């Protein structure tokens, strides 16, 4: 840290992304990426944009906007595109939280929420999960602040129903509710249908997971026209060109090739069920994840130890040194062969440990 850094950033604890090791090849199951490449159509259209990199991209991503609006069944004025969904989540903290409007989110959830709160000088209110890690929507009903809920939640993969979200929206008519649907395509239920009825709802989604485009950085928010206008004010005050040409074209290609996306989601769900069952046979306890990851613990081996042993054996998963979840590991669901390697490696580790 230099002596020039201003005070408010000195205390900042930046988000710690999952490891991206270069030194050796791992079966990489630690950052919830897709094991499948982007759609061929996405690659083809992105390549064409290389010749046009002398020109700024369209800040409104109009072609992508048009097909996405049709696909989601909303108007174009209900969508904003951003550089990954992290970007829009940050915009939401900037736009809808301040000293009098804290950010309210589950105590165990996406690790970026407290960082967005801190960088925007926003007070945080972290609400404990129930004993079984589920979210009790009643805990959020009488809250005075902006509510942010990941659905499915991370790293548990547990969901709340759209009916529960509607209850929350009704009870907090004068407060913004942000539903982060980064993992919704793997078995969750989207709240996008509620944006027509509730002007206090912002739903965020991403191309990073189910559309195999984590490296392209493309996310979006869906909400009332007024909320989208608020967020556009912020986007246009920071970087209107936050989506580059290749990413916008790849996004368009991905939406046009929806069958590929649908089949990949089905495969991930099948692989999740396979790996979960195998883990249970080996004595693991898992949550009922509706995401592209499994959250699991074993009473004979601690989460940290399992993470380290797996890493030693070439399989990378994620461990969180956090109260209540330190005995767990989060395992991204990959291809079937990756899941088979994972299970065999865990079998070997358990045989030696027990
Ligand atoms: N929300 C949740 C719950 C996540 O786990 C992630 C990915 N780490 C994101 C949002 C952001 O993903 P991206 O910026 O790649 O869209």
mmCIF file of C-alpha atoms and ligand atoms in Angstrom:
data_model
loop_
_atom_site.group_PDB
_atom_site.id
_atom_site.type_symbol
_atom_site.label_atom_id
_atom_site.label_comp_id
_atom_site.label_asym_id
_atom_site.label_seq_id
_atom_site.Cartn_x
_atom_site.Cartn_y
_atom_site.Cartn_z
ATOM 1 C CA UNK A 1 0.000 0.000 0.000
ATOM 2 C CA UNK A 2 1.448 3.394 -0.880
ATOM 3 C CA UNK A 3 1.364 6.344 1.505
ATOM 4 C CA UNK A 4 -0.806 8.172 -1.049
ATOM 5 C CA UNK A 5 -3.836 5.893 -0.861
ATOM 6 C CA UNK A 6 -6.794 7.718 0.619
ATOM 7 C CA UNK A 7 -8.087 6.608 4.001
ATOM 8 C CA UNK A 8 -11.331 4.939 2.947
ATOM 9 C CA UNK A 9 -9.533 2.406 0.747
ATOM 10 C CA UNK A 10 -6.872 1.557 3.320
ATOM 11 C CA UNK A 11 -9.341 -0.495 5.355
ATOM 12 C CA UNK A 12 -10.908 -2.207 2.364
ATOM 13 C CA UNK A 13 -10.781 -6.031 2.330
ATOM 14 C CA UNK A 14 -10.989 -6.922 -1.374
ATOM 15 C CA UNK A 15 -12.914 -9.955 -2.604
ATOM 16 C CA UNK A 16 -10.773 -13.072 -2.879
ATOM 17 C CA UNK A 17 -11.560 -14.862 -6.163
ATOM 18 C CA UNK A 18 -11.079 -18.629 -6.441
ATOM 19 C CA UNK A 19 -7.566 -19.711 -7.348
ATOM 20 C CA UNK A 20 -6.615 -19.685 -11.061
ATOM 21 C CA UNK A 21 -3.406 -21.708 -10.861
ATOM 22 C CA UNK A 22 -0.928 -21.691 -13.743
ATOM 23 C CA UNK A 23 1.774 -23.968 -12.331
ATOM 24 C CA UNK A 24 0.024 -27.279 -12.987
ATOM 25 C CA UNK A 25 -3.066 -28.665 -14.616
ATOM 26 C CA UNK A 26 -5.920 -29.264 -12.194
ATOM 27 C CA UNK A 27 -9.386 -30.698 -12.527
ATOM 28 C CA UNK A 28 -10.739 -27.252 -11.813
ATOM 29 C CA UNK A 29 -13.910 -27.364 -9.734
ATOM 30 C CA UNK A 30 -13.450 -24.201 -7.677
ATOM 31 C CA UNK A 31 -15.000 -21.192 -9.436
ATOM 32 C CA UNK A 32 -18.315 -22.489 -10.783
ATOM 33 C CA UNK A 33 -17.284 -22.161 -14.405
ATOM 34 C CA UNK A 34 -18.862 -24.300 -17.104
ATOM 35 C CA UNK A 35 -16.827 -27.307 -18.300
ATOM 36 C CA UNK A 36 -18.237 -26.738 -21.810
ATOM 37 C CA UNK A 37 -16.925 -24.202 -24.349
ATOM 38 C CA UNK A 38 -19.152 -21.308 -25.431
ATOM 39 C CA UNK A 39 -21.635 -22.023 -28.226
ATOM 40 C CA UNK A 40 -20.090 -22.267 -31.717
ATOM 41 C CA UNK A 41 -22.360 -19.446 -32.841
ATOM 42 C CA UNK A 42 -21.028 -17.246 -30.010
ATOM 43 C CA UNK A 43 -17.426 -17.962 -31.015
ATOM 44 C CA UNK A 44 -18.110 -17.341 -34.707
ATOM 45 C CA UNK A 45 -19.782 -13.960 -34.090
ATOM 46 C CA UNK A 46 -17.171 -12.842 -31.541
ATOM 47 C CA UNK A 47 -14.378 -13.595 -34.045
ATOM 48 C CA UNK A 48 -16.009 -11.363 -36.658
ATOM 49 C CA UNK A 49 -15.803 -8.420 -34.260
ATOM 50 C CA UNK A 50 -12.000 -8.632 -34.114
ATOM 51 C CA UNK A 51 -11.828 -6.664 -37.366
ATOM 52 C CA UNK A 52 -13.874 -3.866 -35.846
ATOM 53 C CA UNK A 53 -11.916 -3.327 -32.659
ATOM 54 C CA UNK A 54 -10.930 0.142 -33.927
ATOM 55 C CA UNK A 55 -14.519 1.202 -33.207
ATOM 56 C CA UNK A 56 -16.129 1.681 -29.800
ATOM 57 C CA UNK A 57 -18.840 -0.845 -28.976
ATOM 58 C CA UNK A 58 -22.533 0.047 -28.788
ATOM 59 C CA UNK A 59 -23.084 1.037 -25.104
ATOM 60 C CA UNK A 60 -26.679 -0.200 -25.253
ATOM 61 C CA UNK A 61 -25.802 -3.516 -26.983
ATOM 62 C CA UNK A 62 -28.955 -3.061 -29.112
ATOM 63 C CA UNK A 63 -28.798 -6.344 -31.048
ATOM 64 C CA UNK A 64 -28.158 -8.348 -27.919
ATOM 65 C CA UNK A 65 -30.828 -6.340 -26.104
ATOM 66 C CA UNK A 66 -33.440 -7.112 -28.710
ATOM 67 C CA UNK A 67 -32.986 -10.921 -28.603
ATOM 68 C CA UNK A 68 -32.590 -11.020 -24.819
ATOM 69 C CA UNK A 69 -35.787 -9.026 -24.258
ATOM 70 C CA UNK A 70 -37.678 -11.430 -26.522
ATOM 71 C CA UNK A 71 -36.225 -14.447 -24.777
ATOM 72 C CA UNK A 72 -37.096 -13.129 -21.305
ATOM 73 C CA UNK A 73 -40.530 -11.833 -22.327
ATOM 74 C CA UNK A 74 -39.852 -8.260 -21.191
ATOM 75 C CA UNK A 75 -39.408 -4.919 -22.983
ATOM 76 C CA UNK A 76 -36.027 -3.626 -24.056
ATOM 77 C CA UNK A 77 -36.370 -0.783 -21.557
ATOM 78 C CA UNK A 78 -36.422 -3.371 -18.758
ATOM 79 C CA UNK A 79 -32.841 -4.586 -19.306
ATOM 80 C CA UNK A 80 -29.350 -3.219 -18.706
ATOM 81 C CA UNK A 81 -26.153 -5.074 -19.701
ATOM 82 C CA UNK A 82 -23.022 -4.892 -17.580
ATOM 83 C CA UNK A 83 -19.505 -6.285 -17.298
ATOM 84 C CA UNK A 84 -20.512 -9.525 -15.560
ATOM 85 C CA UNK A 85 -23.257 -9.456 -12.967
ATOM 86 C CA UNK A 86 -20.742 -8.241 -10.355
ATOM 87 C CA UNK A 87 -20.880 -4.918 -12.177
ATOM 88 C CA UNK A 88 -24.641 -4.560 -11.862
ATOM 89 C CA UNK A 89 -24.617 -5.715 -8.245
ATOM 90 C CA UNK A 90 -22.112 -2.966 -7.505
ATOM 91 C CA UNK A 91 -24.340 -0.449 -9.336
ATOM 92 C CA UNK A 92 -27.263 -1.556 -7.158
ATOM 93 C CA UNK A 93 -25.271 -0.982 -3.952
ATOM 94 C CA UNK A 94 -24.274 2.464 -5.296
ATOM 95 C CA UNK A 95 -27.795 3.403 -6.355
ATOM 96 C CA UNK A 96 -29.911 2.035 -3.515
ATOM 97 C CA UNK A 97 -27.844 1.960 -0.307
ATOM 98 C CA UNK A 98 -26.554 4.697 1.983
ATOM 99 C CA UNK A 99 -26.216 5.473 5.706
ATOM 100 C CA UNK A 100 -29.974 5.291 6.179
ATOM 101 C CA UNK A 101 -30.488 2.371 3.828
ATOM 102 C CA UNK A 102 -28.164 -0.472 4.795
ATOM 103 C CA UNK A 103 -27.479 -3.476 2.603
ATOM 104 C CA UNK A 104 -29.315 -6.459 4.075
ATOM 105 C CA UNK A 105 -28.309 -9.946 2.963
ATOM 106 C CA UNK A 106 -27.841 -13.448 4.403
ATOM 107 C CA UNK A 107 -24.836 -13.923 6.665
ATOM 108 C CA UNK A 108 -23.723 -16.834 4.527
ATOM 109 C CA UNK A 109 -23.949 -15.801 0.881
ATOM 110 C CA UNK A 110 -21.901 -14.422 -1.992
ATOM 111 C CA UNK A 111 -18.629 -13.068 -0.605
ATOM 112 C CA UNK A 112 -18.719 -9.968 -2.802
ATOM 113 C CA UNK A 113 -21.759 -8.405 -1.048
ATOM 114 C CA UNK A 114 -19.784 -7.119 1.978
ATOM 115 C CA UNK A 115 -17.075 -5.835 -0.379
ATOM 116 C CA UNK A 116 -19.608 -3.872 -2.467
ATOM 117 C CA UNK A 117 -21.016 -2.473 0.774
ATOM 118 C CA UNK A 118 -17.580 -1.440 2.051
ATOM 119 C CA UNK A 119 -16.354 0.198 -1.146
ATOM 120 C CA UNK A 120 -19.575 2.220 -1.282
ATOM 121 C CA UNK A 121 -19.431 3.126 2.464
ATOM 122 C CA UNK A 122 -22.690 1.350 3.067
ATOM 123 C CA UNK A 123 -23.649 -0.169 6.444
ATOM 124 C CA UNK A 124 -24.198 -3.943 6.362
ATOM 125 C CA UNK A 125 -26.849 -6.003 8.058
ATOM 126 C CA UNK A 126 -26.126 -9.710 7.785
ATOM 127 C CA UNK A 127 -29.043 -11.976 8.656
ATOM 128 C CA UNK A 128 -28.248 -15.494 9.949
ATOM 129 C CA UNK A 129 -29.475 -18.471 7.955
ATOM 130 C CA UNK A 130 -31.643 -21.081 9.651
ATOM 131 C CA UNK A 131 -30.023 -24.160 11.198
ATOM 132 C CA UNK A 132 -30.362 -26.071 7.890
ATOM 133 C CA UNK A 133 -28.802 -23.121 5.964
ATOM 134 C CA UNK A 134 -32.123 -22.123 4.403
ATOM 135 C CA UNK A 135 -33.260 -18.500 4.183
ATOM 136 C CA UNK A 136 -36.317 -17.607 6.295
ATOM 137 C CA UNK A 137 -38.053 -14.933 4.235
ATOM 138 C CA UNK A 138 -39.839 -13.682 7.383
ATOM 139 C CA UNK A 139 -36.475 -12.420 8.656
ATOM 140 C CA UNK A 140 -36.482 -9.891 5.789
ATOM 141 C CA UNK A 141 -40.079 -8.707 5.948
ATOM 142 C CA UNK A 142 -39.726 -5.839 8.427
ATOM 143 C CA UNK A 143 -36.284 -4.710 7.445
ATOM 144 C CA UNK A 144 -35.397 -1.144 6.748
ATOM 145 C CA UNK A 145 -32.886 -1.276 3.928
ATOM 146 C CA UNK A 146 -32.063 -2.725 0.536
ATOM 147 C CA UNK A 147 -32.368 -6.501 0.494
ATOM 148 C CA UNK A 148 -30.014 -8.629 -1.590
ATOM 149 C CA UNK A 149 -30.700 -12.353 -1.892
ATOM 150 C CA UNK A 150 -28.870 -14.824 -4.092
ATOM 151 C CA UNK A 151 -31.369 -17.390 -5.370
ATOM 152 C CA UNK A 152 -30.059 -20.101 -5.474
ATOM 153 C CA UNK A 153 -27.878 -18.960 -2.605
ATOM 154 C CA UNK A 154 -24.118 -19.462 -2.656
ATOM 155 C CA UNK A 155 -22.359 -21.545 -1.461
ATOM 156 C CA UNK A 156 -25.331 -23.610 -0.238
ATOM 157 C CA UNK A 157 -27.244 -23.892 -3.551
ATOM 158 C CA UNK A 158 -30.529 -23.627 -1.613
ATOM 159 C CA UNK A 159 -33.469 -21.719 -3.088
ATOM 160 C CA UNK A 160 -36.392 -19.606 -1.954
ATOM 161 C CA UNK A 161 -39.616 -19.861 -3.952
ATOM 162 C CA UNK A 162 -40.930 -17.108 -6.204
ATOM 163 C CA UNK A 163 -44.010 -16.979 -3.943
ATOM 164 C CA UNK A 164 -41.780 -16.143 -0.992
ATOM 165 C CA UNK A 165 -40.032 -13.453 -3.046
ATOM 166 C CA UNK A 166 -43.422 -11.990 -3.914
ATOM 167 C CA UNK A 167 -44.311 -11.847 -0.207
ATOM 168 C CA UNK A 168 -41.105 -9.957 0.395
ATOM 169 C CA UNK A 169 -41.794 -7.518 -2.435
ATOM 170 C CA UNK A 170 -45.320 -6.866 -1.156
ATOM 171 C CA UNK A 171 -44.130 -6.240 2.378
ATOM 172 C CA UNK A 172 -41.297 -3.915 1.297
ATOM 173 C CA UNK A 173 -43.040 -1.790 -1.329
ATOM 174 C CA UNK A 174 -40.792 1.170 -0.543
ATOM 175 C CA UNK A 175 -37.535 -0.767 -0.494
ATOM 176 C CA UNK A 176 -35.538 -2.286 -3.298
ATOM 177 C CA UNK A 177 -35.196 -6.074 -3.355
ATOM 178 C CA UNK A 178 -32.338 -7.442 -5.472
ATOM 179 C CA UNK A 179 -32.544 -11.099 -6.469
ATOM 180 C CA UNK A 180 -29.189 -12.382 -7.709
ATOM 181 C CA UNK A 181 -29.975 -15.252 -10.086
ATOM 182 C CA UNK A 182 -26.424 -16.122 -11.156
ATOM 183 C CA UNK A 183 -27.249 -19.852 -10.786
ATOM 184 C CA UNK A 184 -30.945 -19.904 -11.622
ATOM 185 C CA UNK A 185 -30.622 -21.937 -14.842
ATOM 186 C CA UNK A 186 -29.580 -25.092 -12.994
ATOM 187 C CA UNK A 187 -32.965 -25.801 -11.433
ATOM 188 C CA UNK A 188 -34.081 -22.571 -9.758
ATOM 189 C CA UNK A 189 -37.160 -20.497 -10.503
ATOM 190 C CA UNK A 190 -36.708 -16.971 -11.858
ATOM 191 C CA UNK A 191 -38.455 -13.942 -10.356
ATOM 192 C CA UNK A 192 -38.263 -12.005 -13.656
ATOM 193 C CA UNK A 193 -42.014 -12.507 -14.179
ATOM 194 C CA UNK A 194 -42.628 -10.279 -11.143
ATOM 195 C CA UNK A 195 -40.979 -7.144 -12.540
ATOM 196 C CA UNK A 196 -44.194 -6.078 -14.281
ATOM 197 C CA UNK A 197 -46.044 -6.104 -10.968
ATOM 198 C CA UNK A 198 -43.379 -4.796 -8.595
ATOM 199 C CA UNK A 199 -41.383 -1.651 -9.268
ATOM 200 C CA UNK A 200 -39.105 -2.411 -6.310
ATOM 201 C CA UNK A 201 -37.590 -5.587 -7.813
ATOM 202 C CA UNK A 202 -34.226 -5.897 -9.552
ATOM 203 C CA UNK A 203 -33.245 -9.335 -10.883
ATOM 204 C CA UNK A 204 -29.647 -9.934 -11.951
ATOM 205 C CA UNK A 205 -28.435 -12.755 -14.191
ATOM 206 C CA UNK A 206 -25.194 -13.681 -15.911
ATOM 207 C CA UNK A 207 -23.773 -15.403 -18.997
ATOM 208 C CA UNK A 208 -20.847 -16.634 -16.872
ATOM 209 C CA UNK A 209 -22.171 -19.971 -15.665
ATOM 210 C CA UNK A 210 -24.950 -21.575 -17.711
ATOM 211 C CA UNK A 211 -23.860 -19.897 -20.972
ATOM 212 C CA UNK A 212 -20.158 -20.814 -20.581
ATOM 213 C CA UNK A 213 -18.980 -17.215 -20.897
ATOM 214 C CA UNK A 214 -17.245 -16.408 -17.565
ATOM 215 C CA UNK A 215 -14.225 -15.104 -19.467
ATOM 216 C CA UNK A 216 -16.304 -12.741 -21.607
ATOM 217 C CA UNK A 217 -17.822 -10.845 -18.634
ATOM 218 C CA UNK A 218 -21.475 -10.353 -19.496
ATOM 219 C CA UNK A 219 -24.265 -9.845 -16.981
ATOM 220 C CA UNK A 220 -27.544 -7.976 -16.905
ATOM 221 C CA UNK A 221 -30.247 -6.581 -14.728
ATOM 222 C CA UNK A 222 -33.991 -6.838 -15.334
ATOM 223 C CA UNK A 223 -36.361 -4.394 -13.635
ATOM 224 C CA UNK A 224 -38.893 -1.611 -14.134
ATOM 225 C CA UNK A 225 -37.992 1.065 -16.685
ATOM 226 C CA UNK A 226 -37.332 3.514 -13.836
ATOM 227 C CA UNK A 227 -34.851 1.239 -12.062
ATOM 228 C CA UNK A 228 -33.081 0.527 -15.356
ATOM 229 C CA UNK A 229 -32.818 4.292 -15.934
ATOM 230 C CA UNK A 230 -31.233 4.736 -12.477
ATOM 231 C CA UNK A 231 -28.670 2.050 -13.251
ATOM 232 C CA UNK A 232 -28.011 3.500 -16.726
ATOM 233 C CA UNK A 233 -27.176 6.839 -15.060
ATOM 234 C CA UNK A 234 -24.481 5.047 -13.108
ATOM 235 C CA UNK A 235 -23.231 3.001 -16.074
ATOM 236 C CA UNK A 236 -22.977 6.154 -18.212
ATOM 237 C CA UNK A 237 -21.158 7.966 -15.386
ATOM 238 C CA UNK A 238 -18.484 5.288 -15.021
ATOM 239 C CA UNK A 239 -17.969 3.492 -18.334
ATOM 240 C CA UNK A 240 -20.691 3.348 -20.988
ATOM 241 C CA UNK A 241 -18.472 0.917 -22.923
ATOM 242 C CA UNK A 242 -18.401 -1.727 -20.219
ATOM 243 C CA UNK A 243 -19.350 -4.457 -22.717
ATOM 244 C CA UNK A 244 -16.769 -4.936 -25.446
ATOM 245 C CA UNK A 245 -17.686 -5.777 -29.055
ATOM 246 C CA UNK A 246 -16.665 -9.439 -28.892
ATOM 247 C CA UNK A 247 -18.595 -10.051 -25.697
ATOM 248 C CA UNK A 248 -21.798 -8.454 -27.004
ATOM 249 C CA UNK A 249 -21.541 -10.509 -30.214
ATOM 250 C CA UNK A 250 -20.839 -13.731 -28.284
ATOM 251 C CA UNK A 251 -23.836 -13.007 -26.037
ATOM 252 C CA UNK A 252 -26.040 -12.567 -29.093
ATOM 253 C CA UNK A 253 -24.727 -15.840 -30.551
ATOM 254 C CA UNK A 254 -25.384 -17.649 -27.284
ATOM 255 C CA UNK A 255 -29.003 -16.493 -27.133
ATOM 256 C CA UNK A 256 -29.523 -17.476 -30.791
ATOM 257 C CA UNK A 257 -28.185 -20.955 -30.012
ATOM 258 C CA UNK A 258 -30.430 -21.619 -27.047
ATOM 259 C CA UNK A 259 -30.619 -25.361 -27.585
ATOM 260 C CA UNK A 260 -26.922 -25.719 -26.782
ATOM 261 C CA UNK A 261 -27.415 -23.808 -23.535
ATOM 262 C CA UNK A 262 -30.504 -25.833 -22.571
ATOM 263 C CA UNK A 263 -28.697 -29.144 -23.195
ATOM 264 C CA UNK A 264 -25.632 -28.044 -21.219
ATOM 265 C CA UNK A 265 -27.811 -27.088 -18.248
ATOM 266 C CA UNK A 266 -29.510 -30.509 -18.405
ATOM 267 C CA UNK A 267 -26.112 -32.244 -18.449
ATOM 268 C CA UNK A 268 -24.863 -30.230 -15.463
ATOM 269 C CA UNK A 269 -28.019 -31.099 -13.508
ATOM 270 C CA UNK A 270 -27.531 -34.804 -14.360
ATOM 271 C CA UNK A 271 -23.862 -34.671 -13.354
ATOM 272 C CA UNK A 272 -24.791 -32.878 -10.114
ATOM 273 C CA UNK A 273 -27.262 -35.637 -9.223
ATOM 274 C CA UNK A 274 -24.708 -38.335 -10.092
ATOM 275 C CA UNK A 275 -21.903 -36.778 -8.029
ATOM 276 C CA UNK A 276 -24.217 -35.950 -5.112
ATOM 277 C CA UNK A 277 -25.428 -39.567 -4.916
ATOM 278 C CA UNK A 278 -21.869 -40.885 -5.062
ATOM 279 C CA UNK A 279 -20.800 -38.481 -2.304
ATOM 280 C CA UNK A 280 -23.731 -39.548 -0.129
ATOM 281 C CA UNK A 281 -22.719 -43.213 -0.644
ATOM 282 C CA UNK A 282 -19.274 -42.240 0.663
ATOM 283 C CA UNK A 283 -20.800 -40.777 3.829
ATOM 284 C CA UNK A 284 -21.050 -37.106 2.851
ATOM 285 C CA UNK A 285 -23.851 -34.782 3.883
ATOM 286 C CA UNK A 286 -24.901 -32.348 1.144
ATOM 287 C CA UNK A 287 -27.388 -29.521 0.807
ATOM 288 C CA UNK A 288 -30.110 -29.814 -1.832
ATOM 289 C CA UNK A 289 -28.279 -27.658 -4.355
ATOM 290 C CA UNK A 290 -30.078 -26.224 -7.358
ATOM 291 C CA UNK A 291 -26.878 -24.610 -8.627
ATOM 292 C CA UNK A 292 -23.861 -25.841 -10.618
ATOM 293 C CA UNK A 293 -22.046 -26.716 -7.411
ATOM 294 C CA UNK A 294 -22.371 -29.172 -4.536
ATOM 295 C CA UNK A 295 -21.903 -28.129 -0.919
ATOM 296 C CA UNK A 296 -20.722 -31.137 1.063
ATOM 297 C CA UNK A 297 -19.129 -32.246 4.324
ATOM 298 C CA UNK A 298 -17.910 -35.507 5.808
ATOM 299 C CA UNK A 299 -17.729 -36.138 9.538
ATOM 300 C CA UNK A 300 -14.406 -37.992 9.225
ATOM 301 C CA UNK A 301 -12.487 -35.288 7.376
ATOM 302 C CA UNK A 302 -12.492 -31.554 7.904
ATOM 303 C CA UNK A 303 -13.330 -29.218 4.982
ATOM 304 C CA UNK A 304 -9.909 -27.573 4.927
ATOM 305 C CA UNK A 305 -8.113 -30.901 5.053
ATOM 306 C CA UNK A 306 -10.229 -32.339 2.249
ATOM 307 C CA UNK A 307 -9.629 -29.236 0.125
ATOM 308 C CA UNK A 308 -5.846 -29.525 0.674
ATOM 309 C CA UNK A 309 -5.744 -33.278 0.010
ATOM 310 C CA UNK A 310 -7.792 -32.877 -3.164
ATOM 311 C CA UNK A 311 -5.463 -30.118 -4.309
ATOM 312 C CA UNK A 312 -2.429 -32.314 -3.628
ATOM 313 C CA UNK A 313 -4.085 -34.896 -5.887
ATOM 314 C CA UNK A 314 -4.832 -32.481 -8.718
ATOM 315 C CA UNK A 315 -8.477 -31.585 -7.967
ATOM 316 C CA UNK A 316 -9.261 -28.010 -7.030
ATOM 317 C CA UNK A 317 -12.409 -27.247 -5.009
ATOM 318 C CA UNK A 318 -13.302 -24.256 -2.821
ATOM 319 C CA UNK A 319 -13.122 -24.048 0.965
ATOM 320 C CA UNK A 320 -14.372 -21.105 3.022
ATOM 321 C CA UNK A 321 -12.712 -20.347 6.372
ATOM 322 C CA UNK A 322 -15.932 -19.025 7.814
ATOM 323 C CA UNK A 323 -17.961 -19.902 10.911
ATOM 324 C CA UNK A 324 -20.619 -22.570 10.394
ATOM 325 C CA UNK A 325 -19.333 -23.619 6.952
ATOM 326 C CA UNK A 326 -15.650 -24.396 7.541
ATOM 327 C CA UNK A 327 -16.381 -28.137 7.654
ATOM 328 C CA UNK A 328 -17.767 -27.979 4.082
ATOM 329 C CA UNK A 329 -16.248 -27.805 0.621
ATOM 330 C CA UNK A 330 -17.947 -26.345 -2.439
ATOM 331 C CA UNK A 331 -17.464 -28.444 -5.538
ATOM 332 C CA UNK A 332 -18.293 -27.066 -8.995
ATOM 333 C CA UNK A 333 -20.197 -29.541 -11.148
ATOM 334 C CA UNK A 334 -18.086 -30.294 -14.202
ATOM 335 C CA UNK A 335 -18.227 -32.883 -16.977
ATOM 336 C CA UNK A 336 -19.070 -36.498 -16.139
ATOM 337 C CA UNK A 337 -15.428 -37.542 -16.423
ATOM 338 C CA UNK A 338 -14.380 -34.724 -14.078
ATOM 339 C CA UNK A 339 -17.001 -35.895 -11.580
ATOM 340 C CA UNK A 340 -15.717 -39.469 -11.876
ATOM 341 C CA UNK A 341 -12.155 -38.300 -11.185
ATOM 342 C CA UNK A 342 -13.410 -36.294 -8.198
ATOM 343 C CA UNK A 343 -15.231 -39.284 -6.705
ATOM 344 C CA UNK A 344 -12.300 -41.668 -7.251
ATOM 345 C CA UNK A 345 -9.873 -39.159 -5.719
ATOM 346 C CA UNK A 346 -12.117 -38.680 -2.680
ATOM 347 C CA UNK A 347 -12.422 -42.481 -2.302
ATOM 348 C CA UNK A 348 -8.620 -42.758 -2.232
ATOM 349 C CA UNK A 349 -8.310 -39.922 0.286
ATOM 350 C CA UNK A 350 -10.963 -41.409 2.585
ATOM 351 C CA UNK A 351 -9.364 -44.883 2.426
ATOM 352 C CA UNK A 352 -6.073 -43.439 3.633
ATOM 353 C CA UNK A 353 -7.675 -41.146 6.232
ATOM 354 C CA UNK A 354 -9.981 -43.698 7.895
HETATM 355 N N1 LIG B 1 -23.584 -13.748 -7.904
HETATM 356 C C1 LIG B 1 -23.138 -14.872 -7.347
HETATM 357 C C2 LIG B 1 -23.958 -15.522 -6.268
HETATM 358 C C3 LIG B 1 -21.931 -15.450 -7.764
HETATM 359 O O1 LIG B 1 -21.461 -16.565 -7.198
HETATM 360 C C4 LIG B 1 -21.200 -14.821 -8.806
HETATM 361 C C5 LIG B 1 -19.922 -15.434 -9.350
HETATM 362 N N2 LIG B 1 -18.858 -15.474 -8.568
HETATM 363 C C6 LIG B 1 -21.699 -13.631 -9.330
HETATM 364 C C7 LIG B 1 -22.897 -13.128 -8.870
HETATM 365 C C8 LIG B 1 -20.951 -12.831 -10.362
HETATM 366 O O2 LIG B 1 -20.688 -13.477 -11.508
HETATM 367 P P1 LIG B 1 -20.292 -12.710 -12.853
HETATM 368 O O3 LIG B 1 -19.733 -11.356 -12.466
HETATM 369 O O4 LIG B 1 -19.298 -13.584 -13.493
HETATM 370 O O5 LIG B 1 -21.568 -12.554 -13.617
#
